[in-house]
XYZ file of C-alpha atoms in Angstrom:
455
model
C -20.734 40.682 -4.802
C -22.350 38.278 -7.629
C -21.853 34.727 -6.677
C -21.234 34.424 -10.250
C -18.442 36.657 -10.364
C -17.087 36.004 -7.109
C -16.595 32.256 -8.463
C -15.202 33.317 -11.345
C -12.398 35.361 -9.832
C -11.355 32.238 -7.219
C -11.235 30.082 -10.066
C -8.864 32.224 -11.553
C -6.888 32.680 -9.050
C -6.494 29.119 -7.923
C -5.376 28.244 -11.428
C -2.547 31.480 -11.225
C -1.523 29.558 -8.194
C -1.366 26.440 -9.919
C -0.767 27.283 -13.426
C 2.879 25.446 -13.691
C 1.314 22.470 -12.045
C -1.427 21.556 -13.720
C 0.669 21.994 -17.128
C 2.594 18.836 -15.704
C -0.595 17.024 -14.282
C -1.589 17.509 -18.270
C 1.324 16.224 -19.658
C 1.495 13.488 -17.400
C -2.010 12.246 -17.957
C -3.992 12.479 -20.916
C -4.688 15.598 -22.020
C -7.711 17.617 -20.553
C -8.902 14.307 -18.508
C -8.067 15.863 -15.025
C -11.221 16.155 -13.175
C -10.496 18.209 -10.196
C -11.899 17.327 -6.431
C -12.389 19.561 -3.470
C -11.263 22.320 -5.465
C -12.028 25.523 -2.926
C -10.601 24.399 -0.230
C -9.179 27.124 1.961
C -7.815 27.483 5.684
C -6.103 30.488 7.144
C -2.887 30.436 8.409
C -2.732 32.680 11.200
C 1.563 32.587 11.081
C 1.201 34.620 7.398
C -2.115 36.023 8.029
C -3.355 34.819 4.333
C -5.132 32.317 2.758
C -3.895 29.171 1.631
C -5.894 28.756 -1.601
C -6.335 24.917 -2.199
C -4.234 24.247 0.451
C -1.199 23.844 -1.493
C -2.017 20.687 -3.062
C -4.678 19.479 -5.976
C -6.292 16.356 -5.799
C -8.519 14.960 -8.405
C -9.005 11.994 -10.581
C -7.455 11.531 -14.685
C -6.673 8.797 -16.801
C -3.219 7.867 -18.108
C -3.446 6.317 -21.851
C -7.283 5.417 -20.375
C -6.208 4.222 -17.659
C -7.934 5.888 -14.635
C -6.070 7.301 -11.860
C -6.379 9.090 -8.749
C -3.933 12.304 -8.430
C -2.658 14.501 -4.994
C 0.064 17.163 -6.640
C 1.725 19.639 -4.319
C 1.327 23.053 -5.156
C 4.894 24.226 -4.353
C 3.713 27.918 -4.980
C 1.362 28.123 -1.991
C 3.705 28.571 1.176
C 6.552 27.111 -1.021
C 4.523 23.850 -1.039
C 4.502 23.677 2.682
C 1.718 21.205 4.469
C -1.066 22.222 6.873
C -3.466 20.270 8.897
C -5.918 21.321 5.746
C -3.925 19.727 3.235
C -3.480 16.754 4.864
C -7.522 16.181 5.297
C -7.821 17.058 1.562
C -4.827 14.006 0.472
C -6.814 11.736 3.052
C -10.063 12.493 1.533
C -8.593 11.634 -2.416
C -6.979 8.402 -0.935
C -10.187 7.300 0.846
C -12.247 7.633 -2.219
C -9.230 5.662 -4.700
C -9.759 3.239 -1.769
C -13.630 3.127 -2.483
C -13.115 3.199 -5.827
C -10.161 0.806 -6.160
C -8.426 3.044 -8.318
C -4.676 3.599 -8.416
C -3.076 7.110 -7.071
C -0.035 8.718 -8.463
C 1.555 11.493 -6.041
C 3.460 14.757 -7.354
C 5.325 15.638 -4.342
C 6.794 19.243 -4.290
C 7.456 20.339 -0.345
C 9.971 21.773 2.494
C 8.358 20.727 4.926
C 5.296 21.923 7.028
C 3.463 25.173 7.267
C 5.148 27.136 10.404
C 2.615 27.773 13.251
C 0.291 24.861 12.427
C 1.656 22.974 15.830
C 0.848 19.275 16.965
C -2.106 19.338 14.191
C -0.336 19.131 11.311
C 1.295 16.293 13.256
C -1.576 14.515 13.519
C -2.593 14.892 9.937
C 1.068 13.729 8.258
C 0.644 10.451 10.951
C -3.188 9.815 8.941
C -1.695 10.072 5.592
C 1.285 7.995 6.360
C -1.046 5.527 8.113
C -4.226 5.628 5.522
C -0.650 5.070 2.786
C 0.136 2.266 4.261
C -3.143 0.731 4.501
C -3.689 0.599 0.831
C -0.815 -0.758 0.105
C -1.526 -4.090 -1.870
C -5.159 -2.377 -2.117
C -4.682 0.069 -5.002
C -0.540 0.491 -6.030
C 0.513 3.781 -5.436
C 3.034 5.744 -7.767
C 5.055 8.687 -6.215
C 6.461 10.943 -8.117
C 9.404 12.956 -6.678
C 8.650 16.581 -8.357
C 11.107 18.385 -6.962
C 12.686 18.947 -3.436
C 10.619 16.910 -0.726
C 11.936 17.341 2.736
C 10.287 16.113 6.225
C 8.237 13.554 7.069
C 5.979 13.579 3.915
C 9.144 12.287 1.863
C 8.178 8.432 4.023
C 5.450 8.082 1.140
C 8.067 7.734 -1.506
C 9.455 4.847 0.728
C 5.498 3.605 1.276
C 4.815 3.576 -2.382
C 5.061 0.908 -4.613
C 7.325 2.876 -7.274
C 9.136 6.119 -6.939
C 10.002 8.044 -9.553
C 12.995 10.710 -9.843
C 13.589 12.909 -12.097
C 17.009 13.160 -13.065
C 17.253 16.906 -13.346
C 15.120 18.092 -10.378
C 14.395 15.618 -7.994
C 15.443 15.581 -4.323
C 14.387 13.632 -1.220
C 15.420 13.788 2.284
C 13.394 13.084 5.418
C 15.500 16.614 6.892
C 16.618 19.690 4.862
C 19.723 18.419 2.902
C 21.912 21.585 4.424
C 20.390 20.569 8.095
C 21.701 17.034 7.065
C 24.961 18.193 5.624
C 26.008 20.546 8.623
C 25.324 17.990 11.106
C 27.772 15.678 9.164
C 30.267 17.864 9.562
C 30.061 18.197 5.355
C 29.823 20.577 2.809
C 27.557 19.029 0.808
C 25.064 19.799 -2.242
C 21.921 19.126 -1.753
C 22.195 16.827 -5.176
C 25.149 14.529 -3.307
C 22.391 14.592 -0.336
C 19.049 13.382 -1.998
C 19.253 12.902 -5.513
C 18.493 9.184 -6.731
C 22.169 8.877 -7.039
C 23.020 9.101 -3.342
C 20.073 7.244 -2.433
C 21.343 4.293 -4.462
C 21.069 2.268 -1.096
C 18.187 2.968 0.523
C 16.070 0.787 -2.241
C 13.675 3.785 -2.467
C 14.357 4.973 -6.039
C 12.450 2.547 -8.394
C 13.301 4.681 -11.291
C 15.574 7.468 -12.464
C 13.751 9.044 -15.277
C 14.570 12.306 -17.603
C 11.016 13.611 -18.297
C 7.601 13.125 -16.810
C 6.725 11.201 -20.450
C 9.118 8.392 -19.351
C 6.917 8.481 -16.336
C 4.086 7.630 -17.947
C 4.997 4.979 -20.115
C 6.650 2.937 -17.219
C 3.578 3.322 -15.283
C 1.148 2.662 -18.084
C 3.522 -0.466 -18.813
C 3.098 -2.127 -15.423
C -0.769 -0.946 -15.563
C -0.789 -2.894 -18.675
C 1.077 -5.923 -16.877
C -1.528 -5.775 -13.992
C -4.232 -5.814 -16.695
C -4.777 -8.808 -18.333
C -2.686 -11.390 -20.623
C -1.085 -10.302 -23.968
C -2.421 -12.838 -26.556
C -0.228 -11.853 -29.381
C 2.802 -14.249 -28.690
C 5.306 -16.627 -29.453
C 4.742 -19.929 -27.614
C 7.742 -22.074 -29.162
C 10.463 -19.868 -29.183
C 13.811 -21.100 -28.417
C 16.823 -19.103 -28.198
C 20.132 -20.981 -29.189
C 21.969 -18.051 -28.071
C 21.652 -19.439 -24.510
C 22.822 -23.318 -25.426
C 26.214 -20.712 -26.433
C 26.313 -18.653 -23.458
C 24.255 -18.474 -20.363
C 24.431 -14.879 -18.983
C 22.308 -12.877 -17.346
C 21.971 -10.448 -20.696
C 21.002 -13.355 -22.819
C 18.778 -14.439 -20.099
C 16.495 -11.392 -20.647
C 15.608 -12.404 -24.534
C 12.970 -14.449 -22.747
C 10.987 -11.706 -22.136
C 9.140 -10.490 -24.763
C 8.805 -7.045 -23.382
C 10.199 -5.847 -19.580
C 11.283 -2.824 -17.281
C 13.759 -3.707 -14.530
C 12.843 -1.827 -10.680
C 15.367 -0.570 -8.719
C 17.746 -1.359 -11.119
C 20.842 0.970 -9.325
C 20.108 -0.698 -6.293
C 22.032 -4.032 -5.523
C 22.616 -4.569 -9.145
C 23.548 -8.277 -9.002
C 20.163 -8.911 -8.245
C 18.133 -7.870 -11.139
C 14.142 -7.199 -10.254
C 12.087 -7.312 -13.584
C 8.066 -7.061 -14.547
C 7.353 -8.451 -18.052
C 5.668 -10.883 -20.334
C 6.626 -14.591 -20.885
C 4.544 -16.071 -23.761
C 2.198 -13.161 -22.953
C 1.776 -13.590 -19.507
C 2.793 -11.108 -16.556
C 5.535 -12.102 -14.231
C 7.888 -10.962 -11.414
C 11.262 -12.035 -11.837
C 14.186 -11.864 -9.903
C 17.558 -12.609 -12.189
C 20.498 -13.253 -10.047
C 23.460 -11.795 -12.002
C 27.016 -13.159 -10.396
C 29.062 -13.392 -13.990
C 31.198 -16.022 -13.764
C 31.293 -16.239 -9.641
C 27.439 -16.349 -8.759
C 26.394 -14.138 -6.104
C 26.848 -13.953 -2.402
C 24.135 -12.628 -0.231
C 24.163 -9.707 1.732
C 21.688 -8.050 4.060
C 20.467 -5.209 1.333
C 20.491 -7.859 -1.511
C 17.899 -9.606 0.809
C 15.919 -6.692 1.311
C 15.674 -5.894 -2.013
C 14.181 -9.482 -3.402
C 11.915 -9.183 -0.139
C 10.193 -5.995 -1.448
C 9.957 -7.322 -4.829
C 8.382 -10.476 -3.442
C 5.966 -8.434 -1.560
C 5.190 -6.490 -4.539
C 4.503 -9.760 -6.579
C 2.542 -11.110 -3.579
C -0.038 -8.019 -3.400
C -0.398 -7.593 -7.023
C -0.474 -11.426 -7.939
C 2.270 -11.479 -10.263
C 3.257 -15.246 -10.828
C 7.241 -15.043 -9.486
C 10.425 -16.758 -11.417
C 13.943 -16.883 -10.027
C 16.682 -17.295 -11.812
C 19.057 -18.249 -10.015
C 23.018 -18.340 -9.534
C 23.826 -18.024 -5.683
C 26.666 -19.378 -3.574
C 25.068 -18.412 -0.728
C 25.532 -15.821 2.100
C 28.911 -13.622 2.013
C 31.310 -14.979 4.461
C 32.421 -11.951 6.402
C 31.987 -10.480 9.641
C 29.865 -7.173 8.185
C 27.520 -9.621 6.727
C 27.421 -11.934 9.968
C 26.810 -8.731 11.817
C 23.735 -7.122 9.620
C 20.442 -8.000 9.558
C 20.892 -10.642 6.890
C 19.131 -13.368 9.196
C 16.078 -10.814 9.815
C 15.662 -10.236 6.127
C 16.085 -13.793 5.018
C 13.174 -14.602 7.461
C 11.082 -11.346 6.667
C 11.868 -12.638 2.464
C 10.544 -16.337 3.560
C 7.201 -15.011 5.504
C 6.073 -13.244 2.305
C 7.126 -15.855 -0.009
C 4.774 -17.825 2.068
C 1.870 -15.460 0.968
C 2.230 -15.789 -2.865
C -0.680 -17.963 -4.179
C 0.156 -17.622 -7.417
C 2.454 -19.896 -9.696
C 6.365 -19.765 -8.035
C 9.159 -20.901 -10.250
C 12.418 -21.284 -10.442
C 15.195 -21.797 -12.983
C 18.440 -22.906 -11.658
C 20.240 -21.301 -14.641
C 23.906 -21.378 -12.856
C 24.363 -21.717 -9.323
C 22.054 -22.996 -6.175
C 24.640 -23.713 -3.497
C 24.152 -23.993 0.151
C 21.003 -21.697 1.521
C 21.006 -20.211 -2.019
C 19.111 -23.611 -3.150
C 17.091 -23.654 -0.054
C 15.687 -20.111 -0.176
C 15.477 -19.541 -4.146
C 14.674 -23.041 -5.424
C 13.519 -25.436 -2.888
C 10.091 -27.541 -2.943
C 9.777 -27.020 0.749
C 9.773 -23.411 0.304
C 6.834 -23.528 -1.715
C 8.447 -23.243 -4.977
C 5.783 -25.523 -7.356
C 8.095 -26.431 -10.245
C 12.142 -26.137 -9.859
C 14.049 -27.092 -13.369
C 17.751 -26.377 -13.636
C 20.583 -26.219 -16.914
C 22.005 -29.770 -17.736
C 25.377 -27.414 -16.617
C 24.068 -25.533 -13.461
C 25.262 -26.595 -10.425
C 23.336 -27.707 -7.325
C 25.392 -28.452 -3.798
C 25.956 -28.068 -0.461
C 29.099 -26.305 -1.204
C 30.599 -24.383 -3.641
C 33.143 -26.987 -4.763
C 36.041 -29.008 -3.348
C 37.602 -25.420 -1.763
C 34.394 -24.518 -0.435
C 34.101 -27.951 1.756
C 37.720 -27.781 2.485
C 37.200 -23.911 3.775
C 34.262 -25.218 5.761
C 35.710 -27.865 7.832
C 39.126 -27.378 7.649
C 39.265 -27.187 11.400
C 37.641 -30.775 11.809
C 40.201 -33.068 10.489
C 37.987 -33.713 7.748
C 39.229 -36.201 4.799
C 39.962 -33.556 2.027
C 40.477 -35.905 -0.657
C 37.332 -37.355 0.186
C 35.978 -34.015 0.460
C 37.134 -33.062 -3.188
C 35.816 -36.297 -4.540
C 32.291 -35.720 -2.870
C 32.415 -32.093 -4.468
C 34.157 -32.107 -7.344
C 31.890 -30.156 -10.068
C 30.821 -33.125 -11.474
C 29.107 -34.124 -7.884
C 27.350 -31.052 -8.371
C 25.473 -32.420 -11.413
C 21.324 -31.133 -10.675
C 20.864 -35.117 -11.866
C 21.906 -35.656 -8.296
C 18.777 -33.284 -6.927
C 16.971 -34.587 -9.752
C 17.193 -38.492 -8.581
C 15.401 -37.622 -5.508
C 12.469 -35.819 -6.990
C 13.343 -31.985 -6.172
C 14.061 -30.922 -9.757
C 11.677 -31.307 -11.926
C 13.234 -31.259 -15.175
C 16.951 -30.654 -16.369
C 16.693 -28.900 -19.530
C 18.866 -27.494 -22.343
C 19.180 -24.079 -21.742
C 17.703 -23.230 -25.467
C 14.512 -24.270 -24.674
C 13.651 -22.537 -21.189
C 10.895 -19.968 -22.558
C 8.682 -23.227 -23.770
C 8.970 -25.142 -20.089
C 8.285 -21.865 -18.546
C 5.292 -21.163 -20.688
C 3.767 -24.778 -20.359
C 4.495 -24.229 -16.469
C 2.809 -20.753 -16.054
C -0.206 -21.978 -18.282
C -0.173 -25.327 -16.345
C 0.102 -23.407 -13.147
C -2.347 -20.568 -13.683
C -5.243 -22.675 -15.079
């Protein structure tokens, strides 16, 4: 047959194969950018006695609103998206060059599971992705995209990943099939109440719950933009009076000029935000306890680890603002791994070099001030509201709770914590605040501090 010909006819069938898929990789990237690599690659699978034309997944490079990108998309309609030893060579191969290239990778996972009669192999080759995953994390960010139903071991990348995208209407993720999951539960359950970002509200997997692949692509062109460079178009002396009025976690976020909260139906008292602050890119973790502050728990821990670590590799500078009473005095808490994440949280604060600040807006009681606010934690500048308050305990009861078993003097007690004892002058007089400030006028100490800092 003419080489010429023959080509031609692969061509068109890989892109029959594919034709729904790379529709999305086009609307997800800019249009007609997609460049595709190790395009005719091919494996029989003895099982279905057929060829696997591209191996059920496309890898290539694009750019997203010029940003450049690396792409691996599952093919769902090769062996209903189903992974061989082949396809996992051909992701490895597309992560190794984003690697060389320092270029990030978005995934468009579509899959069941793996290919049936591909044995320990395919093994092998789902242990080198996960692996080569995980060593580039902090290298290049990664981006998965959950594109439909992912079940089996591949469905640990969206957990690998720096942000994982659902879509609301489609997307499903379980590390087992959702019915396997469901049966062994002794359930009757959809595989929506199974997988969806909805019941995976706890894991801290779902960064974002998104209705079209567009929404996709601004969020991650948004933090692209963040990782960038500074935005030089910006206010520098803005002060918001609103605040002076009422300090709540909603007027709180007018500092920002422009942000996108992660995770945000995961532990939502603890608010994890990217966005500008007189232009320049920050992490910030916004502590949200209305008018009671909030106590910590093992998965509120967890969550402001991985956003720490996620500021760390991509050297955001990192802000708290912070209203805690400290940890949550029960015996579920006690018996979790809150101790384990509090340490894990403190080893990577440890590795942030740049600029780490905190704003006592509130509350900073107990460990809450020593693990969110504290010089000898390697916070660089600490400032608190002329009304926050900063103690060992959270007022008179709190003491009184604490040491009610020892006899202690309780009207001495309520006279050393009264709220007024709880005045951040107190901190203040021994040199661990740096500045007690109207709340009005936080945006211009934070600027001066992050320009100060980052110089």
């Amino acid at each position: 047959m003419d080489k010429i010909q023959l080509l031609q006819e692969r061509k068109k069938k890989l892109a029959e194969n594919s034709k729904e898929l790379r529709k999305q990789i086009n609307e997800l990237f800019d249009a007609n950018s997609f460049v595709e690599l190790s395009a005719f690659s091919f494996s029989k699978n003895e099982f279905y006695g057929e060829n696997a034309e591209g191996e059920g997944v496309i890898t290539g490079f694009a750019t997203m609103n010029d940003f450049p990108f690396y792409v691996v998309a599952q093919n769902a309609k090769v062996f209903d998206g189903a992974i061989s030893k082949a396809n996992c060579d051909k992701i490895c191969k597309c992560l190794d060059t984003a690697e060389k290239n320092a270029t990030p990778i978005v995934y468009l996972l579509n899959t069941h599971g793996v290919q049936i009669g591909e044995g320990i192999p395919v093994l092998e080759g789902l242990a080198k992705i996960l692996l080569r995953s995980t060593q580039l994390k902090g290298v290049v960010p990664q981006y998965v995209v959950v594109d439909g139903e992912v079940y089996g071991s591949i469905a640990m990348l969206a957990s690998i990943a720096d942000l994982s995208f659902f879509l609301s209407h489609k997307s499903i993720l379980a590390i087992n099939s959702p019915f396997v999951l469901s049966a062994k539960s002794g359930k009757n359950l959809s595989k929506e109440e199974v997988g969806s970002a909805k019941a995976l509200n706890k894991t801290g997997i779902p960064a974002f719950e998104v209705n079209s692949l567009q929404e996709i692509k601004e969020k991650i062109s948004y933090v692209c933009d963040l990782m960038a460079m500074p935005c030089i178009n910006a206010e520098l002396n803005e002060s918001l009076p609103i605040l002076n009025q009422s300090v709540e976690a909603e007027n709180l976020l007018k500092i920002f000029e422009s942000s996108v909260e992660i995770w945000g139906e995961f532990e939502p008292e603890v608010k994890t935000l990217l966005g500008r602050i007189g232009g320049i890119s920050v992490a910030t973790v916004l502590f949200d306890g209305g008018d009671t502050g909030v106590e910590l728990t093992a998965s509120k821990l967890a969550k402001i680890k991985n956003f720490a670590e996620f500021a760390s590799c991509y050297s955001f500078p990192f802000i708290m603002f912070t209203d805690v009473k400290g940890f949550s005095a029960d015996l579920c808490t006690n018996g979790s791994r809150i101790m384990k994440e509090t340490a894990e949280y403190l080893s990577i604060l440890d590795t942030i070099v740049t600029p780490k600040i905190s704003v006592v807006y509130k509350k900073a009681i107990g460990i809450g001030y020593s693990l969110f606010s504290a010089k000898s934690v390697g916070f660089d500048y600490t400032c608190a509201f002329a009304n926050a308050q900063i103690a060992l305990f959270d007022g008179a009861q709190g003491a009184r709770i604490e040491f009610g078993g020892e006899n202690a003097d309780k009207l001495a007690l309520a006279e050393k914590y009264a709220n007024e004892n709880a005045d951040p002058i107190n901190a203040a007089k021994d040199g661990y605040i740096d500045a007690i400030i109207e709340p009005q006028f936080v945006k211009q100490y934070l600027i001066a501090t992050l320009q100060m800092l980052s110089a």
